[in-house]
């Protein structure tokens, strides 16, 4: 009896204590500092002003909290407030940790709101008020308000408080919303989403994170409303199912401010044996059981994200699966992360546009009963054609005749001076088709242009601007658009904070790198037109490479004289690339993105998966790696993961190349394997070297060219219509092109008997033409 009585008293006390805490406001009284690197953070208190000050010098994360849980109920709503200012390159803000009944953290930075940043020399005495309003998701029993940050920064903060918002309980969920045709049954209910493919019998389902809840399903036949508890904002959703195909669209509408990103619809749960299809650069696939893919969020609005606006998920065993096409990609992203079953999954994430929702966001879901990654890509090719992105070389060549010289040409970055002698040596060894990227004087270019099948190009850039006041520290790069400083700089925030670009190593190498500013894309084209037209009068280039333009994301700009959304940024970037063609030049850019397919002819870096390149590949270009880093072997040159997604969509429109710091000869131990990828994908090689590197390896360059180049020329104007995995271990693969060319590659080390009865040796390839 005494034990029962004590338990009763304990439960009663806990109930009263919880009710008391939930009813009252909260204020931080004795915040304690935690840092992943304890030596990197110092907390102090300015007694006269009651301001907390954190100085953090490390790269990892830190937090300040009371260390006490605050009991809550699902549906409760709160408002966090703080006065704070941030200085430095790191990030900081307020948020709460949400925990379930077992005390396990569900989200570490729920309802995050970042602090205002000042310039390094800016005033940190004026604190700005930041507010975050949020609701409590289902399954959460406690929260813990915190100040969180990461990276080098100084934060000053005061008056951190939280109050409960009255009258915000959201009540029970609405009725299920159902759309159905002969192929699919689509159901939205509360915060869940499911699709049943009637052909395969599989039901794809998922639950939204962070308490997305369906409400008001009945007033409209086409849609319903949802609440995003993390921001207390409501959205209207319209669902349209196609009458005669296994497809439907989800369109999301909202007006007004937008706090953070919106994740909707819910990510579909994966099954063992599924494979994610991700158009990151050339393309990769991840078995959903993979534990460490080293990527998470990939934007759809820049080359270092997804380069085509879709993702897929297929069953390895059957080829059945689905694809999601982001029909409004300019402010969209995808997140790849494990679900509750520890299997990888993907969801769409919609970002604010100039801190607002601004326009409807739309995603199309397509389901397949067979076909695998090829079916996914061919459906996206239809989308690209319908939206004007698909412009084949045959059409481009009508405007720019020199395009034919590009097709099948090895991209040559030669880092020494004897240009004509080197080009002649290459020709004598059979390296016949050359994209000469290494520039040169007027006389050099004229002589190179007289050589058969040589396209002359040079590096150029219209993004980075260095403060002229710092030229003494870093020197002056001839391609910096210095005349744009400071009036044409991109503002990253309304307060005039300028957007940071490439960091330059100063002459005094003991000091930190100095960042350039980024030019506003709205202002770049006149500078480019002036520079290029003047140069062409002296130097007869036939091609031009524009660095960063599509590798960098579409940038918002808050400058009052030239404000710019991401959609505006994309438009201006494309105007810059179009200018190159208007001047009669073949156009190349870095990494690649399909928004630029109508205006670009080649991409340096599309073949090189961005997260899996060697360290410092953009700076230490000449370094040859004798040993292969694990990330290169595991992902960059792993035929069991890589897929030619780009080629299946755009092979006949744009040439994909390796990156200039990740080229064919960069790692001698996988040089042959890179050549085999070129052969399989129908893409030309890239070589970067100096005179010493050429003299030591000239025969190997010639042999490499004989493997890596022929298919790219033979299929230059042809669509890749199929890509097949022929062996269970995925080491033998085959590509088929619309002009009858078939290429088979054996990446393995053992002979393989092909379907036609012939044998293909290990580490070998063959091409046939029906």
XYZ file of C-alpha atoms in Angstrom:
770
model
C 0.000 0.000 0.000
C 2.678 2.553 0.883
C 4.314 2.043 -2.544
C 0.984 2.561 -4.320
C 0.336 5.692 -2.248
C 3.778 7.063 -3.011
C 3.287 6.409 -6.721
C -0.063 8.210 -6.530
C 1.522 11.241 -4.833
C 4.374 11.212 -7.340
C 1.971 11.115 -10.294
C -0.162 13.875 -8.760
C 2.894 16.056 -8.199
C 4.088 15.472 -11.776
C 0.646 16.393 -13.142
C 0.469 19.602 -11.119
C 4.080 20.499 -11.959
C 3.470 19.924 -15.675
C 0.297 21.996 -15.656
C 2.086 24.794 -13.807
C 4.976 24.822 -16.276
C 2.793 24.688 -19.378
C 0.628 27.532 -18.164
C 3.529 29.819 -17.290
C 5.965 31.667 -19.513
C 9.602 30.585 -19.615
C 12.755 32.675 -19.376
C 16.363 31.614 -19.548
C 17.860 32.242 -16.112
C 21.081 30.231 -15.951
C 22.053 29.144 -19.410
C 24.857 26.597 -19.610
C 27.241 26.286 -22.561
C 27.881 23.017 -24.373
C 30.338 22.727 -27.259
C 31.360 19.700 -29.269
C 34.870 21.091 -29.074
C 35.040 22.322 -25.470
C 38.191 24.353 -26.123
C 36.562 26.295 -28.966
C 33.817 28.100 -27.001
C 33.790 30.666 -24.202
C 30.644 31.982 -22.476
C 30.627 35.223 -20.524
C 27.980 37.511 -19.065
C 27.942 41.280 -19.247
C 26.513 42.021 -15.795
C 25.614 45.623 -16.502
C 23.403 44.718 -19.438
C 22.550 41.079 -18.611
C 23.802 40.092 -22.072
C 25.273 36.649 -22.724
C 28.301 36.560 -25.010
C 29.580 33.446 -26.781
C 32.879 33.433 -28.645
C 33.255 30.262 -30.723
C 36.399 29.639 -32.773
C 35.795 26.081 -33.985
C 33.954 24.608 -36.965
C 31.591 22.327 -35.058
C 28.369 22.956 -33.124
C 27.576 24.467 -29.745
C 24.494 25.282 -27.664
C 23.266 27.177 -24.605
C 20.307 25.855 -22.608
C 18.932 25.492 -19.105
C 19.287 21.754 -19.462
C 15.725 21.150 -18.253
C 12.794 19.658 -20.211
C 9.643 21.741 -20.539
C 6.527 19.480 -20.576
C 4.089 20.061 -23.469
C 1.110 18.468 -25.192
C 0.645 17.876 -28.946
C -1.190 20.823 -30.460
C 0.185 23.358 -27.978
C 1.629 26.461 -29.586
C 4.461 28.702 -28.377
C 6.415 31.796 -29.258
C 10.180 32.077 -28.718
C 11.730 35.545 -28.467
C 15.306 36.718 -28.103
C 17.374 39.860 -28.640
C 20.614 38.862 -30.373
C 23.270 39.680 -32.923
C 25.761 37.439 -34.763
C 29.251 38.211 -36.031
C 31.561 35.935 -38.004
C 31.247 33.224 -40.647
C 29.359 30.732 -38.475
C 25.629 30.450 -37.856
C 23.455 30.773 -34.752
C 19.802 30.991 -33.812
C 17.056 29.890 -31.439
C 15.154 26.617 -31.571
C 13.895 23.834 -29.361
C 14.818 20.201 -28.898
C 11.699 18.021 -29.149
C 11.598 14.736 -27.203
C 9.243 11.767 -27.080
C 7.872 9.885 -24.059
C 11.105 7.893 -23.762
C 13.178 11.054 -23.562
C 14.683 10.514 -27.025
C 15.322 13.585 -29.153
C 13.074 13.679 -32.237
C 14.474 16.971 -33.595
C 17.504 18.861 -32.307
C 16.709 22.255 -33.838
C 12.951 22.400 -34.312
C 11.487 25.822 -35.248
C 14.958 27.255 -35.823
C 15.232 31.022 -36.340
C 18.610 32.493 -37.272
C 20.175 35.645 -35.836
C 20.915 38.839 -37.715
C 24.548 38.945 -38.891
C 26.830 41.986 -38.943
C 29.958 42.537 -40.994
C 33.273 41.822 -39.213
C 33.704 45.534 -38.523
C 29.996 46.055 -37.823
C 28.256 47.246 -34.664
C 27.424 44.368 -32.311
C 25.992 46.562 -29.563
C 22.542 46.812 -31.191
C 20.640 43.577 -30.606
C 17.835 42.637 -33.005
C 14.707 40.808 -31.841
C 14.126 37.378 -33.384
C 10.850 35.481 -33.003
C 9.922 31.871 -33.722
C 6.343 30.604 -33.438
C 5.622 26.886 -33.517
C 3.210 24.118 -32.613
C 3.984 20.853 -30.859
C 3.817 17.757 -33.124
C 2.147 14.516 -32.200
C 4.283 12.221 -30.044
C 6.218 15.048 -28.372
C 5.991 15.335 -24.570
C 8.730 17.859 -23.811
C 10.760 20.621 -25.410
C 13.994 22.362 -24.482
C 14.554 25.943 -25.730
C 18.142 26.578 -26.804
C 20.524 28.970 -28.484
C 22.422 26.877 -31.033
C 25.264 27.633 -33.399
C 28.125 26.257 -35.470
C 31.314 27.596 -36.983
C 33.464 30.593 -36.026
C 31.280 33.333 -34.594
C 30.594 35.754 -31.766
C 27.028 35.919 -30.449
C 25.562 38.426 -28.016
C 22.067 37.650 -26.711
C 19.613 38.719 -24.024
C 15.985 38.266 -22.996
C 15.548 34.707 -24.249
C 11.948 33.812 -23.377
C 9.028 31.646 -24.428
C 5.299 32.104 -23.981
C 2.373 29.855 -24.698
C -0.028 31.074 -27.385
C -3.708 30.812 -26.418
C -6.420 29.271 -28.553
C -4.076 27.441 -30.930
C -5.112 23.810 -30.367
C -5.629 22.282 -33.800
C -8.144 19.636 -32.804
C -8.691 16.275 -34.545
C -7.492 15.603 -38.111
C -9.776 15.963 -41.093
C -11.259 13.171 -43.190
C -9.069 11.314 -45.717
C -8.636 12.942 -49.117
C -8.666 10.346 -51.924
C -7.964 10.494 -55.670
C -8.093 7.385 -57.854
C -7.828 6.161 -61.453
C -7.385 2.712 -62.982
C -3.656 2.722 -62.162
C -3.317 4.452 -58.801
C -5.091 5.182 -55.548
C -3.755 8.298 -53.773
C -4.677 8.983 -50.155
C -3.834 11.940 -47.906
C -4.932 11.577 -44.284
C -3.738 13.703 -41.363
C 0.068 13.846 -41.805
C 0.306 10.691 -43.917
C 0.447 10.146 -47.663
C 0.136 6.886 -49.605
C -0.032 5.710 -53.206
C -1.135 2.222 -54.218
C 0.016 1.073 -57.652
C -2.758 -1.305 -58.714
C -0.542 -2.964 -61.341
C 2.160 -4.077 -58.912
C 0.156 -4.185 -55.703
C 2.699 -2.095 -53.839
C 1.544 0.681 -51.538
C 4.025 3.501 -51.187
C 3.441 5.421 -47.969
C 5.049 7.976 -45.712
C 4.442 10.201 -42.743
C 5.381 13.870 -42.738
C 7.988 15.022 -40.252
C 7.342 17.820 -37.814
C 3.568 17.458 -37.546
C 2.218 18.411 -40.946
C -1.517 17.870 -40.486
C -4.348 17.674 -43.025
C -7.437 19.773 -42.325
C -10.574 20.868 -44.184
C -10.563 18.128 -46.807
C -14.246 18.389 -47.643
C -14.832 21.994 -48.846
C -12.983 21.488 -52.133
C -13.127 18.486 -54.377
C -9.613 19.190 -55.690
C -7.795 19.812 -52.465
C -7.430 20.441 -48.771
C -5.469 22.571 -46.323
C -2.509 21.612 -44.152
C -0.864 23.172 -41.115
C 2.900 23.299 -40.723
C 3.302 23.097 -36.967
C 6.961 24.105 -37.084
C 5.976 27.590 -38.298
C 2.207 27.764 -37.546
C 1.494 28.449 -41.205
C -1.327 26.992 -43.302
C -1.133 25.922 -46.947
C -3.726 24.894 -49.525
C -3.006 21.718 -51.467
C -4.531 20.698 -54.801
C -4.185 17.157 -56.159
C -4.818 16.345 -59.816
C -4.676 12.745 -61.043
C -4.261 12.050 -64.745
C -7.241 10.154 -66.174
C -5.304 7.753 -68.407
C -1.801 7.446 -66.948
C -0.179 6.488 -63.624
C 0.616 10.086 -62.728
C -0.676 12.833 -60.477
C 0.437 16.301 -59.420
C 0.457 18.002 -56.044
C 0.285 21.812 -56.084
C 0.804 23.861 -52.922
C -0.483 27.428 -52.536
C 0.152 30.044 -49.864
C 0.442 33.806 -49.615
C 2.597 35.828 -47.277
C 5.808 35.264 -45.337
C 7.505 31.881 -45.224
C 9.709 30.818 -42.316
C 12.244 28.217 -43.347
C 11.550 25.366 -45.738
C 8.364 23.379 -46.236
C 8.613 19.595 -46.526
C 5.523 18.289 -48.285
C 4.275 15.784 -49.371
C 5.665 13.283 -46.896
C 8.673 11.242 -48.065
C 7.716 7.765 -49.237
C 9.096 4.954 -47.102
C 11.602 2.618 -48.740
C 11.572 -1.170 -48.797
C 14.676 -3.373 -48.644
C 15.965 -3.881 -52.188
C 14.930 -0.411 -53.354
C 17.412 1.897 -55.022
C 17.293 5.714 -55.042
C 17.943 7.350 -58.424
C 19.601 10.754 -57.941
C 20.636 13.077 -60.821
C 23.545 14.536 -58.896
C 25.858 15.614 -61.723
C 26.000 12.705 -64.215
C 23.987 10.503 -61.884
C 24.219 8.029 -59.040
C 22.066 5.398 -57.389
C 22.011 4.499 -53.716
C 20.768 1.183 -52.380
C 18.447 2.288 -49.583
C 20.485 0.199 -47.148
C 23.546 2.460 -47.637
C 24.661 3.925 -44.309
C 27.014 6.779 -45.209
C 26.441 8.499 -48.551
C 28.049 11.760 -47.324
C 25.264 13.913 -48.790
C 21.999 15.157 -47.364
C 20.306 18.178 -48.905
C 20.676 18.838 -52.638
C 19.198 21.997 -54.124
C 17.444 21.901 -57.478
C 18.669 25.413 -58.329
C 22.386 24.942 -58.938
C 24.941 22.526 -60.331
C 26.147 21.363 -56.931
C 22.796 19.810 -56.159
C 20.595 17.821 -58.493
C 21.284 18.837 -62.085
C 17.887 17.712 -63.339
C 14.693 18.365 -61.397
C 13.678 14.849 -60.438
C 14.485 11.846 -58.343
C 13.466 8.212 -58.588
C 13.047 5.115 -56.470
C 12.996 1.674 -58.073
C 12.927 -1.947 -57.042
C 16.175 -3.596 -58.102
C 14.481 -6.950 -58.603
C 11.613 -5.833 -60.855
C 12.436 -2.381 -62.247
C 9.104 -1.110 -60.922
C 9.171 2.199 -59.103
C 8.385 5.869 -59.124
C 9.745 9.244 -60.110
C 9.037 12.689 -58.729
C 9.470 15.654 -61.092
C 9.851 19.093 -59.520
C 7.868 21.228 -61.951
C 8.760 24.420 -60.020
C 12.458 23.823 -59.246
C 13.797 27.360 -58.745
C 13.246 27.316 -54.961
C 13.203 23.556 -54.434
C 15.545 20.941 -53.001
C 15.572 17.290 -52.034
C 16.626 15.727 -48.751
C 18.169 12.253 -48.627
C 18.141 10.704 -45.167
C 17.156 7.516 -43.347
C 13.540 6.987 -42.356
C 12.346 5.310 -39.186
C 13.293 1.921 -40.631
C 16.881 3.184 -41.180
C 16.468 2.935 -44.951
C 17.264 5.947 -47.120
C 14.383 7.950 -48.528
C 13.932 11.251 -50.384
C 11.522 14.109 -49.893
C 10.852 17.428 -51.609
C 11.736 20.605 -49.750
C 10.359 24.002 -50.790
C 12.429 27.080 -49.909
C 11.218 30.654 -49.400
C 11.546 33.106 -52.262
C 12.758 36.421 -50.829
C 11.393 35.215 -47.462
C 7.923 34.566 -48.921
C 6.079 31.666 -50.544
C 5.284 33.953 -53.529
C 3.969 31.406 -56.064
C 2.415 27.881 -56.217
C 4.855 24.968 -55.908
C 4.203 21.856 -57.971
C 5.495 18.287 -58.013
C 4.515 15.449 -60.352
C 4.569 11.791 -59.268
C 4.957 9.105 -61.944
C 4.775 5.351 -61.273
C 6.242 2.531 -63.374
C 5.596 -1.211 -63.389
C 8.913 -1.839 -65.170
C 11.860 -0.072 -66.797
C 13.932 1.015 -63.796
C 16.192 4.048 -64.083
C 15.844 4.168 -67.872
C 12.066 4.589 -67.622
C 12.567 7.340 -65.039
C 14.965 9.233 -67.306
C 12.871 8.833 -70.434
C 9.832 10.262 -68.646
C 11.930 13.227 -67.580
C 13.166 13.655 -71.163
C 9.526 14.046 -72.201
C 9.170 16.734 -69.532
C 12.353 18.473 -70.743
C 11.071 18.497 -74.318
C 7.670 19.848 -73.256
C 9.281 22.682 -71.268
C 11.781 23.737 -73.964
C 14.922 22.428 -72.270
C 15.671 19.734 -74.852
C 17.659 21.395 -77.663
C 19.737 18.837 -79.641
C 23.129 19.520 -81.213
C 21.593 19.161 -84.657
C 19.534 22.263 -83.926
C 22.302 24.152 -82.105
C 24.715 23.602 -84.999
C 22.477 25.701 -87.248
C 23.365 28.713 -85.108
C 26.948 27.834 -84.147
C 28.692 25.748 -86.871
C 31.851 25.222 -84.777
C 29.868 22.936 -82.451
C 30.876 19.979 -84.635
C 34.518 20.509 -83.634
C 33.521 20.087 -79.979
C 31.853 16.712 -80.437
C 34.283 13.927 -79.627
C 37.095 16.357 -78.757
C 39.368 15.710 -75.775
C 39.399 18.704 -73.437
C 43.039 19.760 -73.004
C 44.230 21.937 -70.116
C 47.961 22.431 -70.738
C 49.684 24.361 -67.979
C 52.930 25.337 -69.753
C 53.948 27.656 -72.571
C 54.927 25.741 -75.715
C 51.347 25.483 -76.982
C 51.818 24.923 -80.708
C 54.558 22.333 -80.216
C 52.389 20.428 -77.764
C 49.338 20.466 -80.036
C 51.420 19.133 -82.934
C 52.804 16.330 -80.759
C 49.297 15.348 -79.714
C 48.157 15.248 -83.312
C 51.130 13.092 -84.282
C 50.142 10.521 -81.631
C 46.582 10.258 -82.923
C 44.874 12.658 -80.493
C 43.105 14.225 -83.402
C 40.091 16.084 -81.981
C 41.005 18.762 -79.425
C 39.133 21.279 -77.309
C 42.051 23.575 -76.522
C 41.026 25.142 -73.180
C 44.414 26.611 -72.380
C 44.116 29.974 -74.126
C 47.081 31.681 -75.718
C 48.227 34.721 -77.615
C 46.688 35.924 -80.867
C 49.361 34.208 -82.967
C 48.982 30.915 -81.087
C 45.222 30.937 -81.483
C 45.358 31.720 -85.176
C 47.714 28.796 -85.771
C 45.635 26.431 -83.608
C 42.508 27.456 -85.509
C 44.191 26.392 -88.748
C 44.661 22.856 -87.408
C 41.946 20.391 -88.309
C 39.372 19.590 -85.589
C 40.739 22.025 -82.992
C 38.428 24.312 -81.021
C 40.152 27.167 -79.170
C 38.851 28.291 -75.778
C 39.833 30.039 -72.596
C 38.713 30.381 -68.985
C 36.480 33.326 -68.013
C 34.283 34.230 -65.028
C 31.585 36.760 -64.131
C 30.928 36.011 -60.485
C 33.812 37.004 -58.204
C 34.835 40.581 -57.363
C 37.676 41.394 -54.985
C 37.662 44.602 -52.968
C 40.270 46.810 -54.711
C 41.468 47.930 -51.294
C 42.832 44.400 -50.777
C 44.783 44.044 -54.016
C 48.016 44.637 -52.125
C 47.254 41.538 -50.066
C 46.144 39.166 -52.841
C 47.196 40.660 -56.162
C 44.728 41.351 -58.987
C 43.237 38.596 -61.128
C 42.704 39.774 -64.736
C 39.226 38.212 -64.872
C 37.837 39.940 -61.799
C 35.138 42.407 -62.797
C 36.621 45.077 -60.567
C 34.579 47.914 -62.052
C 31.479 46.299 -60.495
C 32.733 47.076 -56.958
C 30.756 47.950 -54.858
C 27.528 49.032 -56.549
C 26.850 45.765 -58.424
C 27.567 43.405 -55.531
C 24.944 40.846 -54.581
C 23.366 41.529 -51.185
C 22.693 38.317 -49.278
C 20.381 40.125 -46.835
C 18.376 43.360 -46.730
C 20.865 44.834 -44.253
C 23.527 45.094 -46.974
C 25.549 41.999 -46.055
C 27.305 41.146 -49.280
C 27.407 37.605 -50.542
C 30.753 35.859 -50.150
C 32.333 34.104 -53.133
C 35.657 32.389 -53.841
C 38.245 32.731 -51.095
C 41.702 33.832 -52.242
C 44.927 32.824 -50.537
C 46.835 36.018 -49.619
C 50.490 36.617 -50.386
C 51.174 36.158 -46.682
C 50.158 32.505 -46.408
C 50.117 32.663 -42.623
C 46.932 34.722 -42.845
C 43.434 33.388 -43.623
C 41.978 33.397 -47.115
C 40.146 36.542 -48.193
C 36.689 36.131 -49.771
C 35.611 37.791 -52.974
C 32.162 39.297 -53.203
C 29.663 37.901 -55.694
C 28.459 40.091 -58.542
C 24.693 40.302 -58.912
C 23.664 38.169 -61.894
C 21.380 40.979 -63.028
C 24.504 43.083 -63.691
C 26.882 40.539 -65.231
C 25.905 40.525 -68.914
C 27.086 44.058 -69.870
C 30.495 43.384 -68.304
C 30.775 40.123 -70.238
C 29.707 41.669 -73.539
C 32.250 44.461 -73.178
C 35.146 42.171 -72.234
C 34.516 39.446 -74.815
C 33.783 41.674 -77.814
C 36.945 43.684 -77.172
C 39.072 40.553 -76.810
C 37.684 38.891 -79.943
C 38.986 41.796 -82.006
C 42.518 40.667 -81.100
C 42.232 36.985 -80.236
C 40.215 34.693 -82.553
C 38.715 32.310 -79.989
C 36.058 29.915 -81.254
C 34.857 28.855 -77.812
C 34.626 30.196 -74.254
C 34.345 28.535 -70.837
C 32.362 30.509 -68.239
C 33.267 29.343 -64.753
C 30.769 28.937 -61.849
C 27.698 30.220 -63.717
C 25.671 27.025 -63.432
C 27.755 25.404 -60.707
C 26.777 28.134 -58.266
C 23.162 28.220 -57.122
C 20.670 30.742 -58.371
C 21.288 33.598 -55.893
C 18.729 35.916 -54.388
C 19.807 39.551 -54.153
C 18.428 42.094 -51.680
C 20.193 45.153 -53.102
C 17.509 47.880 -53.457
C 18.852 48.905 -56.887
C 18.802 45.387 -58.367
C 16.712 42.981 -56.246
C 16.572 39.471 -57.625
C 14.723 36.245 -56.866
C 16.281 32.876 -57.638
C 14.098 32.732 -60.750
C 15.469 36.131 -61.794
C 18.992 34.879 -61.115
C 18.448 31.852 -63.344
C 17.112 34.080 -66.106
C 20.139 36.400 -65.970
C 22.601 33.484 -65.835
C 21.024 32.063 -68.964
C 21.275 35.469 -70.665
C 25.007 35.404 -69.939
C 25.430 31.951 -71.491
C 23.242 32.871 -74.451
C 25.509 35.861 -75.090
C 28.407 33.483 -75.788
C 26.464 31.786 -78.571
C 25.210 35.115 -79.896
C 28.860 36.084 -80.367
C 29.372 32.937 -82.451
C 31.273 30.988 -79.794
C 30.753 27.490 -78.462
C 29.785 27.814 -74.794
C 30.948 25.794 -71.792
C 30.266 26.165 -68.085
C 31.156 24.496 -64.812
C 29.497 21.343 -63.461
C 26.191 21.715 -65.318
C 22.448 22.134 -64.868
C 19.664 21.460 -67.311
C 18.265 24.994 -67.116
C 21.247 25.900 -69.315
C 20.933 23.114 -71.894
C 19.483 25.477 -74.553
C 22.484 27.813 -74.160
C 25.453 25.573 -73.268
C 27.329 22.991 -75.336
C 29.576 21.363 -72.718
C 30.030 21.134 -68.974
C 33.343 20.691 -67.188
C 32.543 18.648 -64.101
C 29.319 16.870 -65.009
C 31.050 13.472 -64.955
C 32.738 14.247 -61.614
C 30.235 13.760 -58.803
C 30.685 16.900 -56.701
C 30.780 15.486 -53.139
C 33.182 12.707 -54.151
C 36.106 14.566 -55.724
C 39.623 14.628 -54.306
C 40.281 17.296 -51.650
C 41.093 20.765 -52.987
C 40.264 19.681 -56.521
C 39.380 23.274 -57.421
C 42.735 24.635 -56.265
C 45.394 21.917 -56.473
C 44.690 20.963 -60.072
C 48.135 19.729 -61.141
C 48.632 17.357 -58.232
C 48.645 13.708 -59.287
C 47.318 11.317 -56.626
C 49.300 8.079 -56.368
C 46.854 6.551 -53.896
C 43.095 6.489 -54.404
C 41.140 8.075 -51.529
C 38.327 5.825 -50.233
C 35.630 8.310 -51.278
C 36.834 8.128 -54.889
C 36.795 4.349 -54.952
C 33.515 4.021 -53.072
C 31.525 6.574 -55.066
C 33.333 8.494 -57.814
C 34.471 5.507 -59.907
C 32.121 2.834 -58.570
C 30.168 1.334 -61.462
C 27.857 -0.409 -58.976
C 26.473 2.985 -57.929
C 27.009 5.317 -60.865
C 24.425 5.658 -63.644
C 24.411 7.707 -66.889
C 21.223 9.577 -65.982
C 22.344 12.768 -67.733
C 23.202 10.897 -70.932
C 19.820 9.150 -70.975
C 18.173 12.570 -71.025
C 20.612 14.979 -72.719
C 23.398 13.036 -74.490
C 22.506 14.569 -77.861
C 22.292 18.100 -76.419
C 25.325 18.787 -74.182
C 28.760 17.174 -73.742
C 29.555 15.984 -70.216
C 33.200 16.077 -69.113
C 35.233 15.421 -65.977
C 36.195 18.317 -63.696
C 39.463 20.175 -64.275
C 40.702 19.065 -60.847
C 39.320 15.531 -61.298
C 40.321 14.585 -64.853
C 41.136 11.257 -66.520
C 44.822 11.253 -65.568
C 44.361 12.683 -62.043
C 44.668 9.302 -60.295
C 46.775 6.895 -62.397
C 45.407 3.817 -60.612
C 41.866 4.547 -61.844
C 42.809 6.239 -65.131
C 41.758 3.207 -67.160
C 38.450 3.028 -65.286
C 37.659 6.654 -66.082
C 38.347 5.911 -69.743
C 35.887 3.013 -69.587
C 33.220 5.305 -68.134
C 33.833 7.692 -71.039
C 33.398 4.828 -73.515
C 30.206 3.527 -71.863
C 28.632 6.969 -71.587
C 29.730 8.250 -74.987
C 31.622 11.198 -73.487
C 35.086 12.557 -74.370
C 38.056 12.629 -71.973
C 39.673 15.543 -70.172
C 43.421 15.777 -69.552
C 45.302 18.358 -67.472
C 49.105 18.357 -67.361
C 52.313 20.344 -67.711
C 55.241 19.589 -70.008
C 56.796 17.189 -67.483
C 53.547 15.248 -67.110
C 53.149 15.022 -70.873
C 56.706 13.828 -71.499
C 56.361 11.100 -68.870
C 52.977 9.822 -70.063
C 52.509 10.775 -73.726
C 52.049 7.164 -74.871
C 49.507 6.581 -72.121
C 47.590 9.701 -73.134
C 47.433 8.396 -76.702
C 46.234 4.975 -75.559
C 43.662 6.549 -73.244
C 42.277 8.647 -76.097
C 41.715 5.492 -78.179
C 39.379 4.173 -75.457
C 37.730 7.346 -74.203
C 37.097 9.253 -77.440
C 35.677 7.072 -80.244
C 32.169 6.489 -78.861
C 31.689 10.168 -78.089
C 32.288 11.058 -81.725
C 30.314 8.142 -83.116
C 27.238 8.991 -81.008
C 27.569 12.774 -80.781
C 24.238 13.557 -82.431
C 22.421 10.486 -81.082
C 20.140 9.946 -78.093
C 21.162 7.316 -75.536
C 18.043 5.153 -75.676
C 18.984 2.429 -73.211
C 21.413 1.526 -70.460
C 21.542 -2.079 -69.272
C 23.103 -3.832 -66.294
C 24.185 -7.200 -67.727
C 25.836 -8.919 -64.752
C 24.432 -9.555 -61.254
C 27.364 -7.693 -59.690
C 26.736 -4.689 -62.020
C 30.303 -4.778 -63.411
C 29.200 -5.426 -66.995
C 27.066 -2.688 -68.514
C 25.826 -1.703 -71.945
C 24.634 1.517 -73.575
C 22.523 1.737 -76.719
C 22.221 4.825 -78.919
C 19.559 5.881 -81.392
C 21.923 5.622 -84.381
C 22.508 1.902 -83.778
C 25.756 2.133 -81.795
C 25.977 -0.267 -78.845
C 28.805 -0.077 -76.318
C 29.551 -2.776 -73.755
C 32.051 -2.360 -70.905
C 33.376 -4.927 -68.453
C 34.605 -3.086 -65.364
C 35.379 -6.397 -63.663
C 38.518 -8.481 -63.809
C 37.021 -11.697 -65.285
C 35.756 -12.479 -68.802
C 31.991 -12.239 -69.293
C 29.886 -14.052 -71.867
C 27.541 -11.613 -73.578
C 23.980 -12.361 -74.731
C 25.183 -12.598 -78.357
C 27.537 -15.442 -77.390
C 30.780 -13.445 -77.568
C 33.108 -12.966 -74.624
C 34.251 -9.606 -73.264
C 37.449 -9.689 -71.233
C 37.763 -7.946 -67.913
C 38.800 -4.287 -67.954
C 37.784 -4.053 -71.602
C 35.109 -2.636 -73.897
C 33.714 -3.025 -77.372
C 31.560 -0.983 -79.717
C 29.282 -2.336 -82.429
C 27.142 -0.518 -84.969
C 24.081 -2.247 -86.349
